[in-house]
């Protein structure tokens, strides 16, 4: 495959990684892509679960970047059937995130290894974990859904010293009743601000007896340039919650 000059991204994390590392290459992105600032010239092509396949084809990309969890196989099959090259990332933990970013940026796009990618690896390598804590991590409300097994966010939290109470659950994002969550014996509830936008007034009040940590969803769930500052940002939020 020739070095791509026109890239469409179907996931926010690769969007930010490509836009920061190869300015001008990104020509299309989904509606949820908010970083970096200045994506005004990038054509919006729908959402992760409902991308506009025709609009993507009309952009004539050399490469479409997707994710095995976020994007639907039928959409990716339709893009391939239209003759487009599709690179699908799989990210379940930090080492995999770093290697997939290198596969995209260095392997597929032919770039030198970005400085921010090296900084991210170094930042997590020198991380000093916080005192151990048992937590559950809501990702949705009505119904309550939490992080379960085998998730990228769960791996980051474990590196920070936070053990996921539902890490052994059969499902990756199980639905757990609020009463069961409250009785799980956790030291902490970690509330990210995406995909559900938990705030100080929406989430913690459901579990008044458990300390709450409000954290940046971008730093907890995105695999891109935010990884370089994520250890410091997340550690600070978790320390504040612990008093």
XYZ file of N, CA and C in Angstrom:
729
model
N 0.828 -1.199 0.000
C 0.000 0.000 0.000
C 0.865 1.252 0.000
N 0.509 2.213 -0.848
C 1.263 3.462 -0.889
C 1.010 4.267 0.376
N 1.903 5.175 0.696
C 1.747 5.995 1.887
C 0.486 6.845 1.764
N -0.462 6.717 2.700
C -1.723 7.445 2.591
C -1.530 8.959 2.669
N -2.230 9.658 1.808
C -2.233 11.124 1.821
C -3.583 11.682 2.242
N -4.600 10.801 2.229
C -5.949 11.201 2.619
C -6.500 10.124 3.569
N -6.821 10.535 4.794
C -7.245 9.594 5.823
C -8.614 9.997 6.363
N -9.477 9.013 6.543
C -10.745 9.190 7.241
C -10.683 8.374 8.530
N -11.083 8.990 9.637
C -11.060 8.300 10.926
C -12.474 8.137 11.455
N -12.793 6.930 11.903
C -14.115 6.630 12.447
C -14.116 6.555 13.969
N -13.011 6.988 14.602
C -12.881 6.917 16.058
C -12.146 8.170 16.550
N -12.598 8.780 17.668
C -11.952 10.010 18.145
C -10.459 9.880 18.449
N -10.032 8.772 19.048
C -8.618 8.655 19.422
C -7.691 8.698 18.205
N -7.899 7.857 17.181
C -7.057 7.969 15.988
C -7.190 9.305 15.280
N -8.375 9.913 15.349
C -8.529 11.241 14.748
C -7.525 12.205 15.340
N -7.464 12.253 16.667
C -6.528 13.165 17.320
C -5.088 12.776 17.019
N -4.794 11.481 17.052
C -3.430 11.029 16.811
C -2.953 11.403 15.414
N -3.806 11.208 14.404
C -3.425 11.524 13.027
C -3.336 13.031 12.821
N -4.312 13.775 13.328
C -4.332 15.217 13.113
C -3.133 15.904 13.747
N -2.719 15.430 14.918
C -1.569 16.029 15.601
C -0.262 15.626 14.925
N -0.179 14.386 14.471
C 1.085 13.850 13.969
C 1.312 14.098 12.483
N 0.235 14.246 11.729
C 0.358 14.442 10.279
C -0.646 15.500 9.827
N -0.414 16.756 10.173
C -1.361 17.827 9.833
C -1.662 17.846 8.329
N -2.961 17.964 8.008
C -3.371 18.043 6.617
C -3.753 16.729 5.986
N -3.425 15.608 6.633
C -3.722 14.299 6.058
C -5.177 13.896 6.309
N -5.721 14.279 7.459
C -7.076 13.885 7.823
C -8.092 14.678 7.010
N -8.959 13.963 6.283
C -9.971 14.632 5.458
C -11.388 14.360 5.935
N -11.590 13.349 6.780
C -12.923 13.023 7.261
C -12.869 12.415 8.647
N -13.892 12.725 9.470
C -13.946 12.198 10.831
C -15.399 12.162 11.285
N -15.672 11.355 12.297
C -17.035 11.253 12.791
C -17.400 12.495 13.608
N -18.692 12.616 13.901
C -19.196 13.806 14.585
C -18.651 13.952 16.000
N -18.256 12.845 16.634
C -17.814 12.872 18.026
C -16.354 13.271 18.185
N -15.656 13.509 17.105
C -14.242 13.885 17.195
C -14.118 15.349 17.595
N -13.601 15.596 18.792
C -13.518 16.948 19.342
C -12.095 17.459 19.497
N -11.104 16.597 19.322
C -9.707 16.985 19.493
C -8.902 16.511 18.290
N -7.875 17.298 17.932
C -7.496 18.593 18.498
C -8.414 19.706 18.011
N -8.208 20.889 18.561
C -8.958 22.043 18.076
C -8.546 22.328 16.631
N -9.447 22.936 15.880
C -9.106 23.305 14.516
C -9.377 22.237 13.489
N -10.421 21.422 13.716
C -10.792 20.406 12.736
C -11.873 20.914 11.784
N -11.969 22.213 11.633
C -13.043 22.806 10.840
C -13.050 22.390 9.381
N -11.898 22.081 8.815
C -11.835 21.694 7.399
C -12.084 20.203 7.188
N -12.224 19.461 8.274
C -12.427 18.017 8.168
C -13.918 17.733 7.991
N -14.265 16.961 6.976
C -15.659 16.638 6.688
C -16.187 15.663 7.734
N -17.370 15.936 8.276
C -17.995 15.051 9.253
C -18.839 14.007 8.523
N -18.672 12.754 8.949
C -19.278 11.676 8.175
C -20.136 10.747 9.057
N -20.826 11.317 10.077
C -21.725 10.529 10.897
C -21.100 10.082 12.202
N -21.626 8.998 12.773
C -21.146 8.510 14.064
C -20.398 7.199 13.943
N -19.923 6.688 15.083
C -19.172 5.424 15.075
C -20.042 4.266 14.613
N -21.313 4.289 15.006
C -22.213 3.178 14.680
C -23.011 3.414 13.397
N -22.983 4.639 12.887
C -23.763 4.926 11.668
C -23.019 5.861 10.724
N -21.799 5.502 10.325
C -21.067 6.368 9.402
C -21.740 6.407 8.033
N -21.591 7.525 7.364
C -22.157 7.694 6.021
C -21.171 7.091 5.020
N -21.415 5.849 4.659
C -20.480 5.120 3.792
C -20.312 5.843 2.463
N -21.405 6.322 1.879
C -21.312 7.011 0.591
C -20.446 8.261 0.694
N -20.624 9.036 1.775
C -19.830 10.254 1.944
C -18.356 9.922 2.105
N -18.072 8.838 2.806
C -16.673 8.429 2.987
C -16.058 8.060 1.646
N -16.762 7.285 0.854
C -16.251 6.872 -0.462
C -15.994 8.091 -1.336
N -16.896 9.080 -1.262
C -16.752 10.285 -2.084
C -15.534 11.116 -1.687
N -15.040 10.939 -0.467
C -13.844 11.652 -0.035
C -12.564 11.052 -0.623
N -12.660 9.878 -1.210
C -11.536 9.195 -1.846
C -10.332 9.026 -0.910
N -10.569 8.489 0.297
C -9.435 8.309 1.215
C -8.520 7.168 0.775
N -7.248 7.317 1.091
C -6.295 6.221 0.895
C -6.399 5.217 2.034
N -6.914 5.689 3.188
C -6.987 4.831 4.359
C -8.156 5.276 5.238
N -8.910 4.297 5.730
C -9.953 4.533 6.729
C -9.509 3.841 8.014
N -9.527 4.572 9.122
C -9.094 4.026 10.408
C -10.320 3.756 11.268
N -10.415 2.540 11.793
C -11.568 2.131 12.586
C -11.081 1.391 13.832
N -12.043 0.978 14.661
C -11.726 0.228 15.874
C -12.700 -0.934 16.002
N -12.192 -2.097 16.409
C -13.008 -3.304 16.427
C -14.157 -3.230 17.430
N -14.019 -2.417 18.466
C -15.080 -2.282 19.462
C -16.068 -1.184 19.093
N -15.573 -0.084 18.575
C -16.411 1.083 18.342
C -17.216 1.012 17.050
N -16.681 0.364 16.038
C -17.325 0.391 14.719
C -17.937 -0.958 14.369
N -18.970 -0.924 13.536
C -19.730 -2.115 13.166
C -19.108 -2.799 11.951
N -19.032 -4.128 12.025
C -18.444 -4.898 10.929
C -19.148 -4.661 9.594
N -20.490 -4.563 9.542
C -21.132 -4.332 8.235
C -20.698 -3.023 7.572
N -20.479 -1.986 8.374
C -20.017 -0.717 7.803
C -18.608 -0.859 7.236
N -17.754 -1.549 7.967
C -16.375 -1.735 7.496
C -16.343 -2.622 6.257
N -17.207 -3.632 6.232
C -17.295 -4.490 5.047
C -17.742 -3.690 3.824
N -18.683 -2.759 4.035
C -19.169 -1.932 2.923
C -18.064 -1.025 2.392
N -17.242 -0.507 3.275
C -16.130 0.344 2.850
C -15.102 -0.477 2.062
N -14.822 -1.677 2.535
C -13.880 -2.536 1.805
C -14.455 -2.927 0.442
N -15.762 -3.199 0.409
C -16.391 -3.572 -0.852
C -16.332 -2.439 -1.867
N -16.244 -1.203 -1.351
C -16.124 -0.039 -2.233
C -14.682 0.194 -2.672
N -13.781 -0.681 -2.234
C -12.389 -0.592 -2.662
C -11.477 0.187 -1.744
N -11.954 0.520 -0.532
C -11.149 1.317 0.380
C -10.318 0.436 1.314
N -9.141 0.920 1.652
C -8.273 0.255 2.621
C -8.753 0.636 4.023
N -8.977 -0.356 4.880
C -9.470 -0.112 6.239
C -8.485 -0.719 7.237
N -7.990 0.105 8.142
C -7.117 -0.351 9.221
C -7.947 -0.371 10.502
N -8.056 -1.529 11.127
C -8.880 -1.683 12.324
C -7.981 -1.886 13.537
N -8.085 -0.997 14.499
C -7.306 -1.116 15.726
C -8.051 -1.966 16.745
N -7.289 -2.594 17.617
C -7.846 -3.324 18.764
C -7.069 -2.881 19.989
N -7.763 -2.318 20.973
C -7.093 -1.733 22.128
C -7.792 -2.196 23.399
N -7.129 -3.080 24.141
C -7.686 -3.581 25.399
C -6.811 -3.231 26.604
N -5.570 -2.767 26.363
C -4.702 -2.367 27.462
C -3.674 -1.371 26.940
N -2.876 -0.821 27.842
C -1.922 0.222 27.473
C -0.865 -0.256 26.476
N -0.195 -1.398 26.697
C 0.802 -1.827 25.706
C 0.208 -1.983 24.313
N -1.002 -2.512 24.240
C -1.643 -2.673 22.940
C -1.958 -1.320 22.318
N -2.382 -0.358 23.138
C -2.659 0.979 22.616
C -1.407 1.593 22.005
N -0.290 1.494 22.706
C 0.948 2.071 22.201
C 1.406 1.384 20.917
N 1.264 0.066 20.870
C 1.695 -0.651 19.665
C 0.760 -0.372 18.492
N -0.536 -0.237 18.734
C -1.477 0.054 17.663
C -1.273 1.467 17.116
N -0.950 2.398 17.990
C -0.649 3.746 17.526
C 0.599 3.754 16.649
N 1.576 2.976 17.030
C 2.785 2.897 16.210
C 2.484 2.213 14.873
N 1.646 1.198 14.902
C 1.255 0.530 13.658
C 0.566 1.498 12.705
N -0.286 2.365 13.251
C -0.994 3.338 12.423
C -0.064 4.439 11.929
N 0.635 5.080 12.852
C 1.379 6.287 12.500
C 2.688 5.991 11.778
N 3.406 4.989 12.254
C 4.701 4.666 11.656
C 4.529 3.652 10.522
N 3.794 2.575 10.819
C 3.643 1.529 9.820
C 2.782 1.929 8.640
N 1.588 2.450 8.906
C 0.656 2.764 7.825
C 0.900 4.135 7.201
N 1.171 5.139 8.034
C 1.330 6.496 7.510
C 2.774 6.851 7.180
N 3.718 6.005 7.564
C 5.117 6.236 7.212
C 5.762 7.400 7.934
N 5.267 7.737 9.129
C 5.820 8.857 9.893
C 6.976 8.398 10.775
N 7.791 9.350 11.172
C 8.724 9.087 12.262
C 7.911 8.913 13.540
N 8.415 8.127 14.484
C 7.672 7.923 15.730
C 7.451 9.264 16.426
N 6.201 9.676 16.623
C 5.932 10.994 17.201
C 6.500 11.149 18.606
N 6.933 12.346 18.932
C 7.463 12.601 20.266
C 6.446 12.350 21.357
N 5.178 12.698 21.091
C 4.154 12.491 22.126
C 3.947 11.020 22.432
N 4.172 10.154 21.445
C 4.008 8.723 21.678
C 5.112 8.204 22.598
N 6.334 8.658 22.382
C 7.423 8.306 23.291
C 7.170 8.873 24.681
N 6.670 10.101 24.751
C 6.368 10.728 26.042
C 5.297 9.933 26.793
N 4.311 9.420 26.059
C 3.250 8.648 26.695
C 3.797 7.383 27.328
N 4.629 6.667 26.579
C 5.217 5.456 27.131
C 6.057 5.738 28.361
N 6.827 6.833 28.310
C 7.687 7.187 29.443
C 6.861 7.605 30.656
N 5.782 8.354 30.426
C 4.952 8.829 31.531
C 4.327 7.670 32.299
N 3.862 6.661 31.576
C 3.268 5.516 32.258
C 4.323 4.613 32.875
N 5.518 4.563 32.288
C 6.584 3.716 32.829
C 7.078 4.237 34.187
N 7.079 5.559 34.361
C 7.583 6.113 35.621
C 6.468 6.379 36.631
N 5.263 5.974 36.332
C 4.119 6.207 37.207
C 4.301 5.513 38.552
N 3.988 6.232 39.612
C 3.968 5.646 40.955
C 2.514 5.431 41.341
N 2.060 4.177 41.496
C 0.659 3.912 41.799
C 0.222 4.556 43.120
N -1.036 4.880 43.195
C -1.629 5.409 44.411
C -1.895 4.262 45.384
N -2.228 4.573 46.643
C -2.613 3.494 47.568
C -3.751 2.671 46.978
N -3.712 1.349 47.132
C -4.726 0.492 46.498
C -6.141 0.864 46.924
N -7.073 0.782 45.963
C -8.476 1.055 46.240
C -9.325 0.165 45.348
N -10.450 -0.291 45.884
C -11.417 -1.073 45.121
C -12.519 -0.129 44.643
N -12.846 -0.192 43.359
C -13.806 0.763 42.805
C -14.696 0.108 41.760
N -15.825 0.750 41.509
C -16.567 0.440 40.288
C -16.612 1.708 39.451
N -16.765 1.524 38.139
C -16.614 2.628 37.188
C -17.840 2.696 36.281
N -18.820 3.524 36.598
C -19.987 3.652 35.716
C -19.609 4.284 34.383
N -20.209 3.765 33.322
C -20.038 4.367 32.001
C -21.373 4.803 31.423
N -22.469 4.442 32.116
C -23.799 4.854 31.670
C -24.747 4.827 32.853
N -25.834 5.575 32.695
C -26.875 5.633 33.716
C -28.235 5.452 33.037
N -29.162 4.812 33.725
C -30.507 4.532 33.176
C -30.428 3.648 31.928
N -29.980 2.417 32.029
C -29.605 1.699 33.256
C -28.132 1.927 33.610
N -27.801 1.591 34.845
C -26.414 1.672 35.251
C -25.599 0.608 34.526
N -24.510 1.038 33.900
C -23.557 0.131 33.271
C -22.170 0.499 33.774
N -21.328 -0.500 33.987
C -19.999 -0.264 34.540
C -18.941 -0.969 33.707
N -17.698 -0.597 33.935
C -16.598 -1.324 33.310
C -16.563 -2.736 33.859
N -16.429 -3.714 32.954
C -16.274 -5.097 33.357
C -14.877 -5.594 33.029
N -14.824 -6.737 32.375
C -13.530 -7.359 32.095
C -12.868 -6.754 30.864
N -11.556 -6.853 30.814
C -10.810 -6.695 29.567
C -11.059 -5.355 28.881
N -10.921 -4.249 29.627
C -11.122 -2.925 29.028
C -9.858 -2.074 29.170
N -9.679 -1.192 28.204
C -8.538 -0.280 28.211
C -8.571 0.614 29.448
N -9.739 1.190 29.742
C -9.854 2.072 30.904
C -9.566 1.316 32.193
N -10.029 0.086 32.267
C -9.752 -0.710 33.452
C -8.267 -0.972 33.644
N -7.554 -1.181 32.541
C -6.113 -1.402 32.627
C -5.394 -0.139 33.117
N -5.811 1.027 32.608
C -5.186 2.269 33.070
C -5.417 2.468 34.566
N -6.645 2.227 35.012
C -6.940 2.406 36.434
C -6.133 1.434 37.287
N -5.977 0.194 36.826
C -5.190 -0.779 37.581
C -3.746 -0.312 37.739
N -3.203 0.311 36.707
C -1.842 0.835 36.780
C -1.735 1.986 37.775
N -2.860 2.656 38.002
C -2.898 3.766 38.952
C -3.166 3.300 40.381
N -3.432 2.008 40.564
C -3.695 1.469 41.889
C -5.154 1.231 42.188
N -6.032 1.419 41.188
C -7.479 1.254 41.390
C -7.898 -0.097 40.811
N -8.399 -0.964 41.667
C -8.830 -2.297 41.246
C -10.321 -2.267 40.931
N -10.676 -2.746 39.751
C -12.060 -2.750 39.299
C -12.820 -3.907 39.950
N -13.885 -3.595 40.671
C -14.654 -4.621 41.363
C -15.311 -5.600 40.400
N -15.488 -5.189 39.141
C -16.171 -6.043 38.160
C -15.233 -6.511 37.048
N -13.952 -6.533 37.346
C -12.967 -6.925 36.337
C -13.098 -8.385 35.920
N -13.734 -9.210 36.751
C -13.897 -10.630 36.419
C -15.295 -10.948 35.905
N -16.088 -9.941 35.683
C -17.446 -10.174 35.191
C -17.402 -10.766 33.794
N -18.394 -11.572 33.462
C -18.429 -12.222 32.155
C -18.576 -11.227 31.019
N -19.185 -10.075 31.292
C -19.407 -9.070 30.263
C -18.402 -7.931 30.403
N -18.134 -7.267 29.295
C -17.181 -6.162 29.320
C -17.822 -4.889 29.875
N -19.124 -4.728 29.653
C -19.841 -3.563 30.170
C -21.170 -4.023 30.766
N -21.117 -4.659 31.919
C -22.338 -5.237 32.491
C -23.295 -4.183 33.039
N -24.579 -4.528 33.011
C -25.603 -3.725 33.658
C -25.749 -4.218 35.093
N -25.525 -3.333 36.045
C -25.575 -3.701 37.456
C -26.548 -2.763 38.169
N -27.544 -3.279 38.875
C -28.474 -2.403 39.600
C -27.749 -1.528 40.612
N -28.268 -0.327 40.832
C -27.627 0.614 41.749
C -27.486 0.030 43.145
N -28.494 -0.699 43.605
C -28.422 -1.279 44.951
C -27.269 -2.263 45.067
N -27.038 -3.033 44.014
C -25.920 -3.982 44.033
C -24.586 -3.248 44.013
N -24.497 -2.183 43.230
C -23.265 -1.390 43.203
C -22.973 -0.800 44.585
N -23.999 -0.277 45.227
C -23.817 0.343 46.538
C -23.368 -0.662 47.588
N -23.742 -1.925 47.399
C -23.417 -2.960 48.381
C -22.163 -3.740 48.018
N -21.412 -3.299 47.016
C -20.259 -4.062 46.535
C -19.025 -3.918 47.419
N -19.087 -3.070 48.428
C -17.959 -2.911 49.338
C -16.801 -2.130 48.759
N -17.078 -1.209 47.850
C -16.010 -0.460 47.184
C -15.564 0.747 48.016
N -14.313 1.116 47.828
C -13.738 2.285 48.492
C -14.003 3.566 47.714
N -14.372 3.410 46.417
C -14.396 4.565 45.528
C -15.322 4.274 44.346
N -15.952 5.332 43.842
C -16.640 5.256 42.553
C -15.927 6.211 41.601
N -15.532 5.724 40.445
C -14.842 6.555 39.454
C -15.837 6.917 38.352
N -16.153 8.215 38.243
C -17.119 8.701 37.273
C -16.402 9.451 36.143
N -16.274 8.863 34.957
C -15.733 9.619 33.814
C -16.827 10.507 33.212
N -16.421 11.511 32.450
C -17.406 12.408 31.839
C -17.765 12.014 30.409
N -17.415 10.786 30.017
C -17.887 10.208 28.768
C -17.725 8.685 28.849
N -18.556 7.916 28.173
C -19.564 8.339 27.199
C -20.769 9.037 27.813
N -21.141 8.680 29.073
C -22.165 9.447 29.780
C -21.467 10.583 30.502
N -22.067 11.759 30.456
C -21.412 12.912 31.066
C -21.777 13.015 32.551
N -21.103 12.219 33.359
C -21.291 12.326 34.800
C -20.704 13.641 35.299
N -21.398 14.259 36.246
C -20.946 15.515 36.850
C -21.102 15.416 38.363
N -20.690 16.452 39.074
C -20.827 16.446 40.534
C -22.280 16.314 40.959
N -23.205 16.784 40.099
C -24.615 16.720 40.434
C -25.373 15.608 39.761
N -24.698 14.785 39.003
C -25.355 13.706 38.260
C -24.491 12.459 38.319
N -24.730 11.645 39.326
C -23.981 10.408 39.503
C -23.612 10.154 40.952
N -22.768 11.004 41.544
C -22.334 10.746 42.916
C -23.468 10.691 43.929
N -24.564 11.432 43.669
C -25.668 11.450 44.644
C -26.344 10.085 44.776
N -26.147 9.222 43.793
C -26.742 7.880 43.846
C -26.008 6.966 44.814
N -24.791 7.330 45.188
C -23.967 6.509 46.095
C -23.349 7.418 47.154
N -24.176 8.028 47.999
C -23.683 9.066 48.920
C -22.691 8.574 49.959
N -22.647 7.276 50.204
C -21.746 6.741 51.233
C -20.368 6.364 50.686
N -20.185 6.507 49.372
C -18.911 6.098 48.767
C -18.229 7.326 48.157
N -16.959 7.582 48.459
C -16.258 8.711 47.835
C -16.287 8.618 46.314
N -16.422 9.754 45.661
C -16.528 9.793 44.203
C -15.352 10.541 43.597
N -14.788 9.965 42.522
C -13.740 10.629 41.747
C -14.314 10.974 40.381
N -14.364 12.257 40.061
C -14.809 12.700 38.747
C -13.576 12.865 37.874
N -13.488 12.081 36.794
C -12.277 12.072 35.990
C -12.591 12.415 34.536
N -11.563 12.842 33.829
C -11.667 13.154 32.409
C -11.795 11.874 31.597
N -12.917 11.739 30.880
C -13.095 10.569 30.048
C -12.062 10.480 28.948
N -11.670 11.624 28.423
C -10.649 11.618 27.370
C -9.351 11.027 27.887
N -8.982 11.321 29.116
C -7.726 10.797 29.644
C -7.850 9.347 30.105
N -9.076 8.902 30.372
C -9.273 7.528 30.830
C -9.540 6.558 29.684
N -10.192 7.022 28.617
C -10.654 6.088 27.586
C -10.032 6.303 26.210
N -9.416 7.469 25.963
C -8.821 7.721 24.645
C -7.396 7.189 24.591
N -7.014 6.664 23.438
C -5.626 6.249 23.203
C -5.078 7.153 22.091
N -4.345 8.159 22.511
C -3.795 9.146 21.590
C -2.886 10.080 22.355
N -2.713 11.305 21.887
C -1.821 12.250 22.563
C -2.160 12.483 24.032
N -3.421 12.306 24.411
C -3.802 12.503 25.817
C -3.125 11.502 26.741
N -2.622 10.396 26.206
C -1.958 9.395 27.047
C -0.714 9.954 27.741
N -0.095 10.956 27.141
C 1.131 11.501 27.730
C 0.865 12.228 29.040
N -0.290 12.871 29.155
C -0.620 13.604 30.373
C -1.610 12.865 31.259
N -2.140 11.758 30.777
C -3.166 11.029 31.514
C -2.725 10.582 32.912
N -1.510 10.056 33.107
C -1.151 9.624 34.462
C -1.254 10.744 35.487
N -0.776 11.922 35.139
C -0.826 13.047 36.078
C -2.257 13.526 36.288
N -3.023 13.648 35.200
C -4.398 14.143 35.293
C -5.260 13.190 36.118
N -5.184 11.906 35.820
C -5.999 10.930 36.533
C -5.556 10.770 37.983
N -4.257 10.769 38.214
C -3.756 10.635 39.592
C -4.258 11.779 40.457
N -4.250 12.985 39.900
C -4.704 14.151 40.665
C -6.175 14.018 41.033
N -6.997 13.603 40.093
C -8.433 13.450 40.373
C -8.695 12.362 41.399
N -7.947 11.276 41.332
C -8.138 10.185 42.287
C -7.658 10.580 43.690
N -6.561 11.329 43.755
C -6.079 11.796 45.062
C -7.093 12.727 45.708
N -7.663 13.621 44.923
C -8.647 14.570 45.448
C -9.860 13.833 46.012
N -10.254 12.753 45.359
C -11.401 11.991 45.822
C -11.093 11.292 47.136
N -9.836 10.897 47.313
C -9.450 10.201 48.532
C -9.210 11.116 49.718
N -9.303 12.433 49.446
C -9.109 13.392 50.531
C -7.648 13.634 50.840
